[in-house]
Tab-separated table of C-alpha atoms in Angstrom:
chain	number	residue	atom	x	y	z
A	1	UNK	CA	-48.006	16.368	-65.287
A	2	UNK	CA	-49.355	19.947	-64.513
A	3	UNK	CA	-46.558	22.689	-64.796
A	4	UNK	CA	-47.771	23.255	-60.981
A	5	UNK	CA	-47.017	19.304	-59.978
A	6	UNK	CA	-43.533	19.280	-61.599
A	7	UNK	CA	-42.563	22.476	-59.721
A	8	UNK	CA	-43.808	21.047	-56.608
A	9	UNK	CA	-42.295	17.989	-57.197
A	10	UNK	CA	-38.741	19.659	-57.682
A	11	UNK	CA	-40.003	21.704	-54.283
A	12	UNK	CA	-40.165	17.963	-52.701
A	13	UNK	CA	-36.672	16.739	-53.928
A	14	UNK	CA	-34.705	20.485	-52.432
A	15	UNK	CA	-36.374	20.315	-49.495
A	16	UNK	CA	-35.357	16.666	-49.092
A	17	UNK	CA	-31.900	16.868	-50.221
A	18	UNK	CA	-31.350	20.079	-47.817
A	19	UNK	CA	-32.529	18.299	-44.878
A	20	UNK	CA	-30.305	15.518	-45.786
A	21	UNK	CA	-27.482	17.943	-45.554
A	22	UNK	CA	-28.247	19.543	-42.384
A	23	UNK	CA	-28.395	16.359	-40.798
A	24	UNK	CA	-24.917	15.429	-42.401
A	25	UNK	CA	-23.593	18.900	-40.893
A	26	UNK	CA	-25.012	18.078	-37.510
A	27	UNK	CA	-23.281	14.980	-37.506
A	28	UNK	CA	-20.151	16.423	-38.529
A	29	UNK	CA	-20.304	18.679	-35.494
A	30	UNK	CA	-20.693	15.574	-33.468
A	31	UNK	CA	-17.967	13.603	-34.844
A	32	UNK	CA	-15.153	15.754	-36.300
A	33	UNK	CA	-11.998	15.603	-33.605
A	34	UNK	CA	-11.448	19.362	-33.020
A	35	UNK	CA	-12.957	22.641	-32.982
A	36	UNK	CA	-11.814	23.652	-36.691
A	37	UNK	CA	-12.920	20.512	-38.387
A	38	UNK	CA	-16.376	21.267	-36.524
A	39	UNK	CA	-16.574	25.035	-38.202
A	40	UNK	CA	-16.183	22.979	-41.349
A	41	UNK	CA	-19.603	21.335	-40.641
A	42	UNK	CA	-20.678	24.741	-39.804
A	43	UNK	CA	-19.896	26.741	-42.915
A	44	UNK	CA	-20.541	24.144	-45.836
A	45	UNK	CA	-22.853	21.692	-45.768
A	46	UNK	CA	-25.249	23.611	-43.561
A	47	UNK	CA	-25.348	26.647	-45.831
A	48	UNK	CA	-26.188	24.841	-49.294
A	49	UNK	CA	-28.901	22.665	-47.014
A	50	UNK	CA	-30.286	25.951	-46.285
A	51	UNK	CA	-30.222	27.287	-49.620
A	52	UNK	CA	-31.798	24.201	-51.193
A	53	UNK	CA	-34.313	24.340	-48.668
A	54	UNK	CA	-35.232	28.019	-49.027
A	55	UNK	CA	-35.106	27.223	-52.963
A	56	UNK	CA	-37.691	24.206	-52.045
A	57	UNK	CA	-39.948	27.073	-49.935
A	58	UNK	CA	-39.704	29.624	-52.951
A	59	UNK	CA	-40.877	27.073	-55.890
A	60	UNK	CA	-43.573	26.200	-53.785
A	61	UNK	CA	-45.077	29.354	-52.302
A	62	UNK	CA	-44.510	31.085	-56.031
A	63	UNK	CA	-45.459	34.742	-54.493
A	64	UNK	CA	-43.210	37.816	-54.691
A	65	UNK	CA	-43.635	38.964	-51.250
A	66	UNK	CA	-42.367	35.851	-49.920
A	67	UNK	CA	-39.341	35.188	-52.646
A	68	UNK	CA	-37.723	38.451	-51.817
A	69	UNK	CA	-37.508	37.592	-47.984
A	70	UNK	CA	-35.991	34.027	-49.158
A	71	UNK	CA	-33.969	35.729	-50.825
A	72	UNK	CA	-32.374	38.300	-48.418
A	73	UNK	CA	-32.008	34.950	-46.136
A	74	UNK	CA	-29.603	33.116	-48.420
A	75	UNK	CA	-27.815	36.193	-49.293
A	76	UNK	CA	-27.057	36.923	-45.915
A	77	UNK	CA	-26.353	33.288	-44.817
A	78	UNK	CA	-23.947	33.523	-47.664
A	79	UNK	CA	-22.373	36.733	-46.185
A	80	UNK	CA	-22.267	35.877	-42.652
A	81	UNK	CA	-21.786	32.208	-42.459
A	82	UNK	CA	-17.361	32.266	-43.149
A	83	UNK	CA	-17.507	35.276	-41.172
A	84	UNK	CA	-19.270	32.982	-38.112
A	85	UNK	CA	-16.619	30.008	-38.647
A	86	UNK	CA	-13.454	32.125	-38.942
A	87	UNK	CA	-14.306	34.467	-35.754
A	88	UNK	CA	-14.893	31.311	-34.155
A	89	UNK	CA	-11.566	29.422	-35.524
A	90	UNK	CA	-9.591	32.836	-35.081
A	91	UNK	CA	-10.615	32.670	-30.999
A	92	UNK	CA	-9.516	28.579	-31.004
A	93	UNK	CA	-5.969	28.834	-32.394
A	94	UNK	CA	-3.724	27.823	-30.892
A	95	UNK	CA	-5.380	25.970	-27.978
A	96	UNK	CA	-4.574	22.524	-26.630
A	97	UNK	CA	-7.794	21.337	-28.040
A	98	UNK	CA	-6.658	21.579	-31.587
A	99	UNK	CA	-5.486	17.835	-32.348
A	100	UNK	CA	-1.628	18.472	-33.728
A	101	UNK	CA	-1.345	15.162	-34.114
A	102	UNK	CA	-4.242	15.394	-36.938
A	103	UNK	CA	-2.448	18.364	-39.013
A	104	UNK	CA	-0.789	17.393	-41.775
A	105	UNK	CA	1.228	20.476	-41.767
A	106	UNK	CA	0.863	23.873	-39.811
A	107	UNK	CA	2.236	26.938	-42.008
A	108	UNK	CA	0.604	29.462	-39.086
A	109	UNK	CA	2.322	27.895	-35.920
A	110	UNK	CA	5.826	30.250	-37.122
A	111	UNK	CA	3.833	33.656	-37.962
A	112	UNK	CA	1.203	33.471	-34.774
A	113	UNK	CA	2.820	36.307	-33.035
A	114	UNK	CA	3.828	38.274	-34.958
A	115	UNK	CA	0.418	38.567	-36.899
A	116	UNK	CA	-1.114	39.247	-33.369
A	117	UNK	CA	1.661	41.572	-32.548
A	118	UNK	CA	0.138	43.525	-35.903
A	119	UNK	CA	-2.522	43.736	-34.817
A	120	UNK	CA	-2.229	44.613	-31.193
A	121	UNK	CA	-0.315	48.082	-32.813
A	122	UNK	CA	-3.425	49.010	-35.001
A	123	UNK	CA	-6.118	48.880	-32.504
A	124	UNK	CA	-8.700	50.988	-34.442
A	125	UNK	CA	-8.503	48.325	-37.526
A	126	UNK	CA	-10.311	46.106	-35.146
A	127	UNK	CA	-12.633	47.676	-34.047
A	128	UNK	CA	-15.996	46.682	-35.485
A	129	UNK	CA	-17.631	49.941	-35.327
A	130	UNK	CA	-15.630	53.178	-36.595
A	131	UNK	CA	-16.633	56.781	-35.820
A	132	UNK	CA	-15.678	59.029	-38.155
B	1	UNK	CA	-2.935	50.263	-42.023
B	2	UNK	CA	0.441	51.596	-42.206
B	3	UNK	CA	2.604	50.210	-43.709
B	4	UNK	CA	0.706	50.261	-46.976
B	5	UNK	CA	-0.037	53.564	-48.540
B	6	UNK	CA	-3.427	54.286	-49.610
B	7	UNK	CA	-4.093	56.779	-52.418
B	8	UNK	CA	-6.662	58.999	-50.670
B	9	UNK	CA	-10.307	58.819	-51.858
B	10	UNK	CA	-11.280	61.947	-54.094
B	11	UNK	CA	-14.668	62.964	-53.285
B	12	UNK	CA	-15.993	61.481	-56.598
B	13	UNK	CA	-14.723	58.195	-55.438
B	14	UNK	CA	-16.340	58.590	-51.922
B	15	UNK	CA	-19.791	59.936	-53.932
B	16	UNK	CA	-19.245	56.987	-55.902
B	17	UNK	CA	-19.066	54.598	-52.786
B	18	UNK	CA	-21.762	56.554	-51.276
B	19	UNK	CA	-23.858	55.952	-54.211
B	20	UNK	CA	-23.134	52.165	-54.244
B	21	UNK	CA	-24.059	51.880	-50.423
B	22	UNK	CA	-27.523	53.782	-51.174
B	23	UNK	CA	-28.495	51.387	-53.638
B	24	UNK	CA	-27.393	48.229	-51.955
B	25	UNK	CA	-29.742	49.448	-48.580
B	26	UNK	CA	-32.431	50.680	-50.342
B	27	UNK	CA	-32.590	47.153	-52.545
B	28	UNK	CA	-32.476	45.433	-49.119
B	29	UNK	CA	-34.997	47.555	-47.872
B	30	UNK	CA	-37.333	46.817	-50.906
B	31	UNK	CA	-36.974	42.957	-50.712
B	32	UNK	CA	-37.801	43.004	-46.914
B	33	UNK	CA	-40.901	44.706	-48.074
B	34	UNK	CA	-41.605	42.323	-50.649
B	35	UNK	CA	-43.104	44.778	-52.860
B	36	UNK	CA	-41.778	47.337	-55.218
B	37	UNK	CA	-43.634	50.678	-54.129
B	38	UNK	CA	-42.639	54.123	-54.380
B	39	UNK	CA	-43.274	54.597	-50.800
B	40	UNK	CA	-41.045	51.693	-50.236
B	41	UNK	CA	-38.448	53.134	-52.663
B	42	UNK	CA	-38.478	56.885	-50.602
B	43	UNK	CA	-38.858	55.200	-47.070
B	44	UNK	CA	-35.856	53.407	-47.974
B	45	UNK	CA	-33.592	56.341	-49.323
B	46	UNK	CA	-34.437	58.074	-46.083
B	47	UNK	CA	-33.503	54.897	-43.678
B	48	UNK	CA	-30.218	54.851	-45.948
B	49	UNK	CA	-29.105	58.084	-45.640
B	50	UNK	CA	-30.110	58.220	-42.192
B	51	UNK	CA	-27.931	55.265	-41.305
B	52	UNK	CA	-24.907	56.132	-43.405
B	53	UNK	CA	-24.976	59.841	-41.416
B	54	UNK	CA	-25.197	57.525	-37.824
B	55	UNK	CA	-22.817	54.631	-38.801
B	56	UNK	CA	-20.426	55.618	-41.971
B	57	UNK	CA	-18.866	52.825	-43.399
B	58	UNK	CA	-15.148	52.531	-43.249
B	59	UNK	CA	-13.358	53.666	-46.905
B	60	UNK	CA	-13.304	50.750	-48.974
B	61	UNK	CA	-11.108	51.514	-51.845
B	62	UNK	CA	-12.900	49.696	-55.147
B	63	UNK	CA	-10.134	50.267	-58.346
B	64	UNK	CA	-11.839	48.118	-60.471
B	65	UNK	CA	-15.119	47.428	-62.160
B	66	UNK	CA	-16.910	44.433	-62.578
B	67	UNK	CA	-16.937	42.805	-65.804
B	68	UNK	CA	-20.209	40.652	-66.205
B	69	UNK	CA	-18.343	37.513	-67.819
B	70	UNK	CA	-15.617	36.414	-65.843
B	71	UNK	CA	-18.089	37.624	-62.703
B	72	UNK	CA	-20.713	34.664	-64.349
B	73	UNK	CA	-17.495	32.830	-64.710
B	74	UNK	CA	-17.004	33.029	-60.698
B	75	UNK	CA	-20.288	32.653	-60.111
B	76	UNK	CA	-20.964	29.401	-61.908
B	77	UNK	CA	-17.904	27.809	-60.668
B	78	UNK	CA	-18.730	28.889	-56.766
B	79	UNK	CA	-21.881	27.084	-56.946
B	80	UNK	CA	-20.142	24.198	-58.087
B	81	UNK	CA	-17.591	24.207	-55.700
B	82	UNK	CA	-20.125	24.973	-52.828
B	83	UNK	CA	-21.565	21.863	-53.797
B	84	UNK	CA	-18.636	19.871	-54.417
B	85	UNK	CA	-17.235	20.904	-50.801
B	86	UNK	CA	-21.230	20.107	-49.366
B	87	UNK	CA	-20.911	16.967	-50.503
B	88	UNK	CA	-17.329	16.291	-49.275
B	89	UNK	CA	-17.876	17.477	-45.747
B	90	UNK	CA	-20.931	14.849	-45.005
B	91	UNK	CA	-18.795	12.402	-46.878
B	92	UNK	CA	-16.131	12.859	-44.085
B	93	UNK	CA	-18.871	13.116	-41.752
B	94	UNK	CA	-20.250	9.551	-42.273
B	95	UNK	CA	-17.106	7.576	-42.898
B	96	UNK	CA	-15.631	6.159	-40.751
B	97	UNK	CA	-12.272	7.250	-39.263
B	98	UNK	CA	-11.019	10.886	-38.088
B	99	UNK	CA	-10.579	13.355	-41.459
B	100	UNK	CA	-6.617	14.785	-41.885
B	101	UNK	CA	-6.523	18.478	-41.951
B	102	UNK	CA	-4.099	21.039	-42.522
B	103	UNK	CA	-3.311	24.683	-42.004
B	104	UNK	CA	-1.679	26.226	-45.371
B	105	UNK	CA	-0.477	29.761	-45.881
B	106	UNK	CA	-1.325	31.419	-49.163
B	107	UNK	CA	0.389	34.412	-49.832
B	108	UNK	CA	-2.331	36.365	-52.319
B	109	UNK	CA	-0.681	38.657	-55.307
B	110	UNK	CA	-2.799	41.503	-54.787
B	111	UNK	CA	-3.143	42.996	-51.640
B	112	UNK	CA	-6.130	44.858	-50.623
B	113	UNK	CA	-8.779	44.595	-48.346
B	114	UNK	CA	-10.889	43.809	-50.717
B	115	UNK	CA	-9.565	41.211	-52.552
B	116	UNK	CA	-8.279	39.465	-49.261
B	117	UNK	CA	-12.442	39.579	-47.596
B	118	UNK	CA	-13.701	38.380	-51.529
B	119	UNK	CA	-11.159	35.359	-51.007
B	120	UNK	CA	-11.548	34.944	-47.899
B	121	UNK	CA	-15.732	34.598	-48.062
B	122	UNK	CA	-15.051	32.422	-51.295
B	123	UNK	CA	-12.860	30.263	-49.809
B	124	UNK	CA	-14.646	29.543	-46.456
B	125	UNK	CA	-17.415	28.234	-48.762
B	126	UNK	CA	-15.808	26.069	-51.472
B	127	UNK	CA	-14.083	22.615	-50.936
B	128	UNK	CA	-12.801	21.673	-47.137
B	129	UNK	CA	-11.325	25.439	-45.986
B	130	UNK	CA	-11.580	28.191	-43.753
B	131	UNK	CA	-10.001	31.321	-42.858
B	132	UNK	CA	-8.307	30.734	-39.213
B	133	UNK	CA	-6.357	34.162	-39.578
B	134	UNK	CA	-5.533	37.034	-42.396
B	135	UNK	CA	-2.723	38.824	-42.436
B	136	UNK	CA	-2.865	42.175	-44.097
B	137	UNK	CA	0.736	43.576	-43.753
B	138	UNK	CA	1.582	40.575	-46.304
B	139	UNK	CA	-1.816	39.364	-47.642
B	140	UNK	CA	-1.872	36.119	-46.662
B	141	UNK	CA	-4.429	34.131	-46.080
B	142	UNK	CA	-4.188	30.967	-42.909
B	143	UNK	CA	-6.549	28.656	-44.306
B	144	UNK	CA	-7.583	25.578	-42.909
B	145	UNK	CA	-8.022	22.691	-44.826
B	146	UNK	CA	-9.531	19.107	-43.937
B	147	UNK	CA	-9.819	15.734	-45.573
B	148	UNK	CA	-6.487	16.346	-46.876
B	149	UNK	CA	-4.017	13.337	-46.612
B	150	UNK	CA	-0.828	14.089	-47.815
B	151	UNK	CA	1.612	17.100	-48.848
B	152	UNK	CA	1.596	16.921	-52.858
B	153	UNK	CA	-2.359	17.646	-51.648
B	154	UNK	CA	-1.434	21.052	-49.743
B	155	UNK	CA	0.834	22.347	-52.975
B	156	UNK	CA	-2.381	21.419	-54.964
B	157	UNK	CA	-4.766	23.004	-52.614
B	158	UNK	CA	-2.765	26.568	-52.813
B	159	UNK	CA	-2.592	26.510	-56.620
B	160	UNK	CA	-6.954	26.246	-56.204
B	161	UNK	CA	-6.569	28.780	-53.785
B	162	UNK	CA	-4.627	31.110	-56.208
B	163	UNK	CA	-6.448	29.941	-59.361
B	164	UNK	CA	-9.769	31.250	-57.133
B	165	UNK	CA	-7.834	34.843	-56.704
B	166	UNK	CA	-7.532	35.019	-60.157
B	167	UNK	CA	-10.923	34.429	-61.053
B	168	UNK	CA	-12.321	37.253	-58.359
B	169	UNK	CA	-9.780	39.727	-59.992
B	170	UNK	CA	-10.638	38.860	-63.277
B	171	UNK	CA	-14.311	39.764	-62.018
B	172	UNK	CA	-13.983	42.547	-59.902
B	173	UNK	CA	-10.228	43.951	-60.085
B	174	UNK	CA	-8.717	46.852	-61.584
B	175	UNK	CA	-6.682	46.725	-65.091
B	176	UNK	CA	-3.286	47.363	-62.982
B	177	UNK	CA	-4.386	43.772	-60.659
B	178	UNK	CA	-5.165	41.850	-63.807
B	179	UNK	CA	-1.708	42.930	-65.262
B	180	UNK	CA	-0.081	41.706	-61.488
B	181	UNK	CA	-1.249	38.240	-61.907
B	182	UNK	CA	-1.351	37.422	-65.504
B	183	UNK	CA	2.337	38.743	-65.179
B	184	UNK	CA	2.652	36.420	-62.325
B	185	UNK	CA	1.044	33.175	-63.860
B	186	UNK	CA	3.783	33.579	-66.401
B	187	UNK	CA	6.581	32.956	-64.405
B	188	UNK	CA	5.916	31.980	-61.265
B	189	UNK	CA	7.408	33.247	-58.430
B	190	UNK	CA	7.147	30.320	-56.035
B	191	UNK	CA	4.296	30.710	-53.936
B	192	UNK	CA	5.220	28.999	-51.150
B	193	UNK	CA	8.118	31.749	-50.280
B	194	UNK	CA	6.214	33.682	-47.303
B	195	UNK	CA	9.405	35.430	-45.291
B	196	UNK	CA	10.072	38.148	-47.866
B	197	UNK	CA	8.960	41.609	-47.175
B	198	UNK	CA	5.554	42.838	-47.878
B	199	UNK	CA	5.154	44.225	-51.458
């Protein structure tokens, strides 16, 4: 085998095993009971799939110009991907939809308000955007 | 934040910051390019300090410095565990049956912002947790947690959680954080007390 079949060959097996995980992660978003489970499909499965699959991509296009923007996409998958999941399971606690009967245990149910009470006091620590 | 005094910045630690923003824009910069030019390089410098002057960045106060071997250390281990928790998450996805989950707060020893986003990002990645909500007056850290099926399992999952703190301050923390928890992992102080007043 060439050096140029093996690397496509390991090309082949990324791209195969990343698809595999994005369709385990899509699944998981269909069947997982409640909203947080579901960001759990979201964040973990989804983001290595992507990363094996940009990894396929880069071993088989082998140019610089294209590696770099692979690159930048996994590193800001990485970055923004928890951020994605916990805005979204910030905005879904507590609701109804949450299946209580599912939790094990629920440490956050006694502090709730008052960490939202924090909050509410320091309104500029929100705030995406900060002028100087 | 008020309750927590900050040491203000001196301006070398603000140049410092400064410095460390430059770079990071102007390498993003270059890899959107694709190619390392010197026009690329000066273009860049310019569309950094352009947007640093139009959106500063809030003061993020960095006491330590990274040490390259327990920040491989991290490193190695976070791939393994983003695999690990991969794996796990289409395992619960294809079996049959609905997956246990929990919500756990971990109280983390050394409180600042950014130690609790490192964790945090960490944590949302590696085996079967997110961040539902972060408490900064305290430092503690809501995490949910699924495929989890019984409570000696939630003590077990906040040692990782801990274990994972340690490992980012070893990596990226100051000499007066290392001392905290090193000081702290010899006699522990029972993390699962979470009333007491913030440190």
């Amino acid at each position: 085998m060439t050096p140029d079949e093996i690397l496509d060959t390991v090309a082949g097996i990324c791209l195969v095993a990343g698809a595999l995980l994005c369709v385990a992660a899509g699944i998981a978003l269909v069947r997982f009971p409640d909203v947080l489970s579901r960001m759990h499909a979201a964040a973990k499965p989804q983001v290595l799939g992507l990363l094996l699959v940009l990894l396929g991509c880069a071993l088989r296009l082998r140019t610089g110009v294209d590696i770099t923007t692979l690159v930048l996409v996994g590193l800001f998958q990485l970055a923004t991907a928890p951020v994605a999941a916990h805005m979204v399971g910030r905005t879904a606690y507590p609701h109804d939809d949450i299946r209580r009967d599912l939790l094990i245990t629920d440490e956050l149910a006694g502090h709730i308000d008052r960490i939202r009470a924090d909050r509410a006091g320091e309104p500029e620590e929100t705030s995406p955007v900060r002028t100087a | 934040m008020t309750s927590q005094p900050k040491a203000p910045l001196t301006s070398r630690d603000r140049r410092r910051n400064r410095a460390v923003a430059v770079t990071g824009l102007v390498t993003v910069w270059v890899l959107l390019w694709g190619t390392f030019s010197w026009a690329n390089v000066i273009s860049g410098l310019v569309v950094a300090a352009v947007l640093l002057v139009v959106f500063p960045l809030p003061p993020v106060t960095f006491a330590g410095r990274i040490r390259p071997v327990p920040l491989l250390r991290f490193l190695v281990r976070f791939l393994r565990d983003l695999v690990v928790a991969s794996v796990q998450v289409a395992w619960l996805a294809v079996r049959p049956g609905e997956p246990h989950s929990a919500i756990i707060a971990v109280r983390l020893r050394v409180n600042t912002d950014l130690n609790l986003t490192l964790t945090a990002e960490a944590l949302s990645l590696v085996p079967g947790s997110l961040i539902v909500e972060a408490d900064r007056r305290t430092g503690t850290l809501y995490v949910h947690v699924i495929g989890i099926r019984g409570l000696d399992e939630v003590e077990r999952f906040r040692h990782g959680v801990r274990e994972l703190e340690a490992r980012i301050v070893a990596a990226v923390g100051s000499a007066e954080e290392r001392d905290r928890i090193r000081h702290d992992e010899a006699e522990p102080s029972g993390s699962a007390e979470l009333e007491g007043a913030p440190t």
